[in-house]
Structure formats: structure tokens, C-alpha cells
XYZ file of C-alpha atoms in Angstrom:
223
model
C 52.800 -65.889 66.022
C 54.155 -69.277 67.132
C 56.770 -67.517 68.719
C 54.750 -64.598 70.240
C 52.311 -67.406 71.471
C 54.821 -69.029 73.507
C 56.857 -66.445 74.687
C 53.388 -65.249 76.691
C 52.698 -68.536 78.017
C 56.091 -68.806 79.385
C 55.894 -65.326 81.255
C 52.408 -66.202 82.272
C 53.652 -69.461 83.921
C 57.129 -67.964 85.232
C 54.616 -65.391 87.779
C 52.186 -67.910 88.283
C 55.577 -69.904 89.911
C 56.755 -66.961 91.229
C 53.353 -66.548 93.205
C 53.545 -69.926 94.838
C 56.985 -69.705 95.802
C 57.184 -66.404 97.499
C 54.471 -65.530 100.081
C 52.454 -62.710 99.714
C 53.617 -59.637 101.445
C 50.360 -58.698 103.599
C 50.664 -61.757 105.955
C 54.475 -60.246 107.101
C 52.682 -57.249 107.405
C 50.205 -58.242 109.753
C 52.848 -60.201 111.656
C 55.161 -57.351 112.032
C 52.049 -55.415 113.318
C 50.536 -57.371 115.621
C 53.351 -56.984 118.687
C 53.307 -53.047 117.359
C 49.813 -53.011 118.227
C 50.175 -55.161 121.471
C 53.086 -52.386 122.594
C 50.775 -49.389 122.268
C 48.585 -50.469 124.174
C 50.625 -50.930 127.174
C 50.855 -47.457 127.914
C 51.941 -46.587 131.536
C 49.341 -45.699 133.700
C 49.061 -42.366 134.393
C 48.936 -42.133 130.784
C 45.605 -44.833 130.763
C 43.935 -44.101 133.766
C 41.127 -41.321 133.844
C 42.524 -37.764 135.815
C 39.572 -38.128 137.981
C 40.391 -41.921 139.242
C 43.901 -41.113 139.827
C 42.912 -37.770 141.475
C 40.486 -39.788 143.805
C 42.952 -42.114 144.419
C 45.502 -39.926 145.331
C 43.312 -38.442 147.860
C 42.485 -41.949 149.567
C 46.148 -42.689 150.090
C 46.605 -39.242 151.534
C 44.177 -40.534 154.078
C 46.395 -43.165 155.561
C 47.542 -42.717 158.709
C 49.081 -46.104 159.465
C 51.009 -47.959 156.626
C 48.492 -51.141 155.997
C 49.332 -54.478 153.264
C 46.670 -55.005 151.134
C 45.615 -58.699 151.879
C 46.383 -62.074 149.369
C 42.785 -63.044 150.114
C 41.387 -60.228 147.589
C 39.544 -57.802 150.355
C 39.989 -54.091 149.646
C 43.080 -52.023 150.727
C 43.265 -49.548 153.908
C 42.851 -46.667 151.296
C 39.735 -47.880 149.845
C 38.052 -48.482 152.791
C 39.511 -45.202 155.293
C 36.398 -43.582 156.807
C 36.862 -39.541 155.833
C 37.280 -38.618 159.454
C 40.698 -39.920 159.716
C 43.038 -37.180 159.381
C 45.796 -37.356 157.005
C 47.830 -36.806 160.148
C 48.192 -34.898 163.892
C 50.789 -32.852 165.631
C 53.030 -34.863 168.117
C 52.468 -32.921 171.419
C 49.282 -31.134 172.695
C 50.730 -27.947 172.269
C 51.237 -27.745 168.671
C 47.349 -29.285 169.080
C 46.430 -26.357 170.621
C 48.117 -24.248 168.131
C 46.478 -25.591 165.651
C 43.203 -25.019 166.670
C 43.802 -21.516 167.763
C 45.239 -21.244 164.022
C 41.075 -22.194 163.491
C 39.254 -20.387 165.948
C 39.661 -21.739 169.190
C 39.293 -19.528 172.012
C 42.100 -18.837 174.324
C 41.557 -18.543 177.929
C 44.344 -18.581 179.964
C 46.823 -21.458 179.137
C 43.720 -23.901 177.836
C 41.743 -23.140 174.209
C 37.967 -23.751 173.843
C 36.702 -25.241 170.673
C 33.459 -26.524 169.118
C 34.268 -30.404 167.922
C 30.912 -31.954 166.107
C 28.946 -34.718 167.839
C 31.013 -38.150 168.037
C 27.718 -39.666 166.291
C 27.472 -37.261 163.487
C 31.060 -37.303 162.514
C 31.247 -41.273 162.703
C 28.301 -41.286 160.481
C 29.758 -38.975 157.774
C 30.886 -40.488 154.509
C 32.405 -39.386 151.522
C 29.580 -37.094 149.593
C 28.776 -35.256 153.482
C 32.243 -34.321 153.499
C 32.835 -33.426 149.789
C 29.603 -31.286 150.101
C 30.737 -29.305 153.600
C 34.217 -28.714 151.707
C 32.205 -25.852 149.972
C 30.969 -24.123 153.482
C 31.889 -23.194 156.908
C 31.474 -26.723 158.063
C 34.538 -27.252 156.198
C 36.338 -26.185 158.940
C 34.624 -27.422 161.807
C 34.999 -31.387 160.153
C 38.741 -30.912 159.495
C 39.277 -30.005 163.410
C 36.766 -32.370 164.396
C 38.489 -35.169 162.378
C 41.600 -33.793 163.698
C 41.008 -34.014 167.236
C 39.246 -37.707 166.704
C 42.301 -38.958 165.075
C 44.788 -37.547 167.889
C 42.787 -39.053 170.966
C 42.714 -42.673 169.263
C 46.099 -42.238 168.475
C 47.527 -40.362 171.872
C 44.438 -40.483 174.510
C 42.681 -43.049 173.792
C 42.715 -46.075 176.974
C 46.344 -46.621 177.099
C 47.700 -44.478 174.832
C 49.017 -46.756 172.623
C 46.876 -46.363 169.366
C 45.744 -50.499 169.920
C 42.285 -49.334 168.362
C 43.091 -47.728 165.828
C 45.654 -50.104 164.647
C 43.351 -53.035 165.041
C 40.927 -51.196 163.851
C 42.860 -50.516 160.523
C 43.877 -54.032 159.977
C 40.187 -55.156 160.199
C 39.921 -52.623 157.588
C 42.521 -54.198 155.278
C 40.983 -57.456 156.033
C 38.097 -56.120 154.037
C 35.474 -56.189 157.778
C 32.329 -53.644 157.022
C 33.991 -50.103 158.709
C 30.311 -49.788 160.814
C 32.091 -53.073 162.692
C 35.018 -52.245 162.818
C 34.173 -48.976 164.736
C 31.916 -50.881 166.689
C 34.424 -53.962 167.098
C 37.186 -51.864 167.995
C 37.017 -47.874 168.258
C 34.596 -47.699 170.885
C 35.209 -50.799 171.965
C 31.960 -51.954 173.950
C 31.462 -48.051 174.399
C 28.489 -46.162 174.105
C 28.351 -43.204 172.085
C 27.763 -40.774 174.587
C 30.227 -42.965 176.839
C 33.074 -42.456 174.105
C 32.101 -38.755 173.577
C 32.061 -38.010 177.637
C 35.352 -39.741 177.734
C 36.978 -38.374 175.342
C 35.738 -34.709 176.355
C 37.381 -35.663 179.622
C 40.069 -36.801 178.374
C 41.025 -33.284 175.927
C 39.928 -31.118 179.106
C 42.570 -32.569 181.548
C 45.160 -31.212 179.029
C 43.489 -27.810 178.477
C 41.467 -28.856 175.379
C 37.451 -27.747 176.012
C 35.039 -28.878 173.766
C 31.835 -28.219 172.819
C 30.215 -30.524 170.683
C 27.793 -29.541 168.212
C 24.851 -31.261 166.218
C 24.468 -30.430 162.702
C 21.308 -32.612 161.756
C 23.441 -34.734 159.878
C 22.618 -38.742 159.717
C 23.741 -40.564 163.031
C 26.438 -43.386 163.634
C 23.823 -46.300 165.177
C 26.476 -49.251 166.218
């Protein structure tokens, strides 16, 4: 009996010594898991972002006609601030613009075309919600053509025809200026809406594009 008891005590002491000298495997497992958990959290952006958010971002980026880098002071990027009435791109010549308008239903009058354009007061006031709602109606064609005409005018026909006003407008948005103020300062640039609309109409008339401005009853821009 004494021999058995001595053997049991010896084994017990050995086990206790081993437990003190050999670390528990659980902390080691936790240390191995930590980098794995961190790695699993570093999924690519396209896997972690919501599809709707990425779609909206893609749509906004497509609307940028001039590349403007975001500012280091944290101001909103041009892609986030762009209005819906800036077209994705515009034809490079008046003849191509006429062809685009004919495809959209413009009436041919000799070498000239005639087209209905949304009044600028309503076009400049249009937001993303109103634009999206119009996409499901016949108004979509007029909205898109009106944006195309306004963007073409700002790029090639306004004032010196050097797009200076549009460029200054884009830069102001990139620096965080509110859109309404930027429109007043750089698009209208001291002109009233009726004056601006008249100048736009005359400029296109001189290039063989007659415009008939229409009012649909939406919100209007107030400088």
C-alpha cells in the first residue's frame, strides 16, 4: 500500500509540474486566431459595400464632365455634389448635336431643327429625386435633352466659349461651395434667369437650333 501511495503521489506531482511548465494551448490558439479574424475583416470594397451604394456612386461618377480632384480639407468631392442637369458628355460639334436632337424627336426645318427644352428655372432646380421620377415617364427624354443642351451651351457657347464658367463652377463644388451659390456665381454670373435663358436661346438659334421652352410645373430655381 505504501508503494502504491508513493507512486500515485509521484504521478500527481509530475502532472502538476507539467501544467506549471507547459502553457495552456488556449492562449496560443487565441493568438493565432486574432490575425485570421483581422484578415477576414479586410475584404475588398466591392464585397463589403452595399450594391445600391456602389451603383449610386457609379452613376454619380459617370456624370462628371470635368475631372476635379477632391480637396484635402475634407470638402465634398465633385462627384458627390454634381447636379443632375450636367450631361455625361456632349457632342463635339453643332451638327452632331442636331443629329442627337433629331434622334430625340426634334423637327427638321431645312438645315435647322426645332426642339422643346425645359425652362432653365425648372431645370436648374431639379434634384435627384425629381430626375429619377421622370425616368419612368415621357419627361425623361426632355430632361435628358435639356441637360444635354445646357451642358453643351456651357462648354462651347457661353460667353467666350471657353467653358470658363463651367470650370469655375466645378472647382467651387469640389471645394465644398453649396450648389445653389455656385450656380448663381459661376453659371448665371450676374445674369437673371430670363437673361440667361434668352442668351442661350439666341446662341442656339444662331447655330440652327430653335428652342421652345416649356414649363411642367416643377420647382423653380431662385438665385
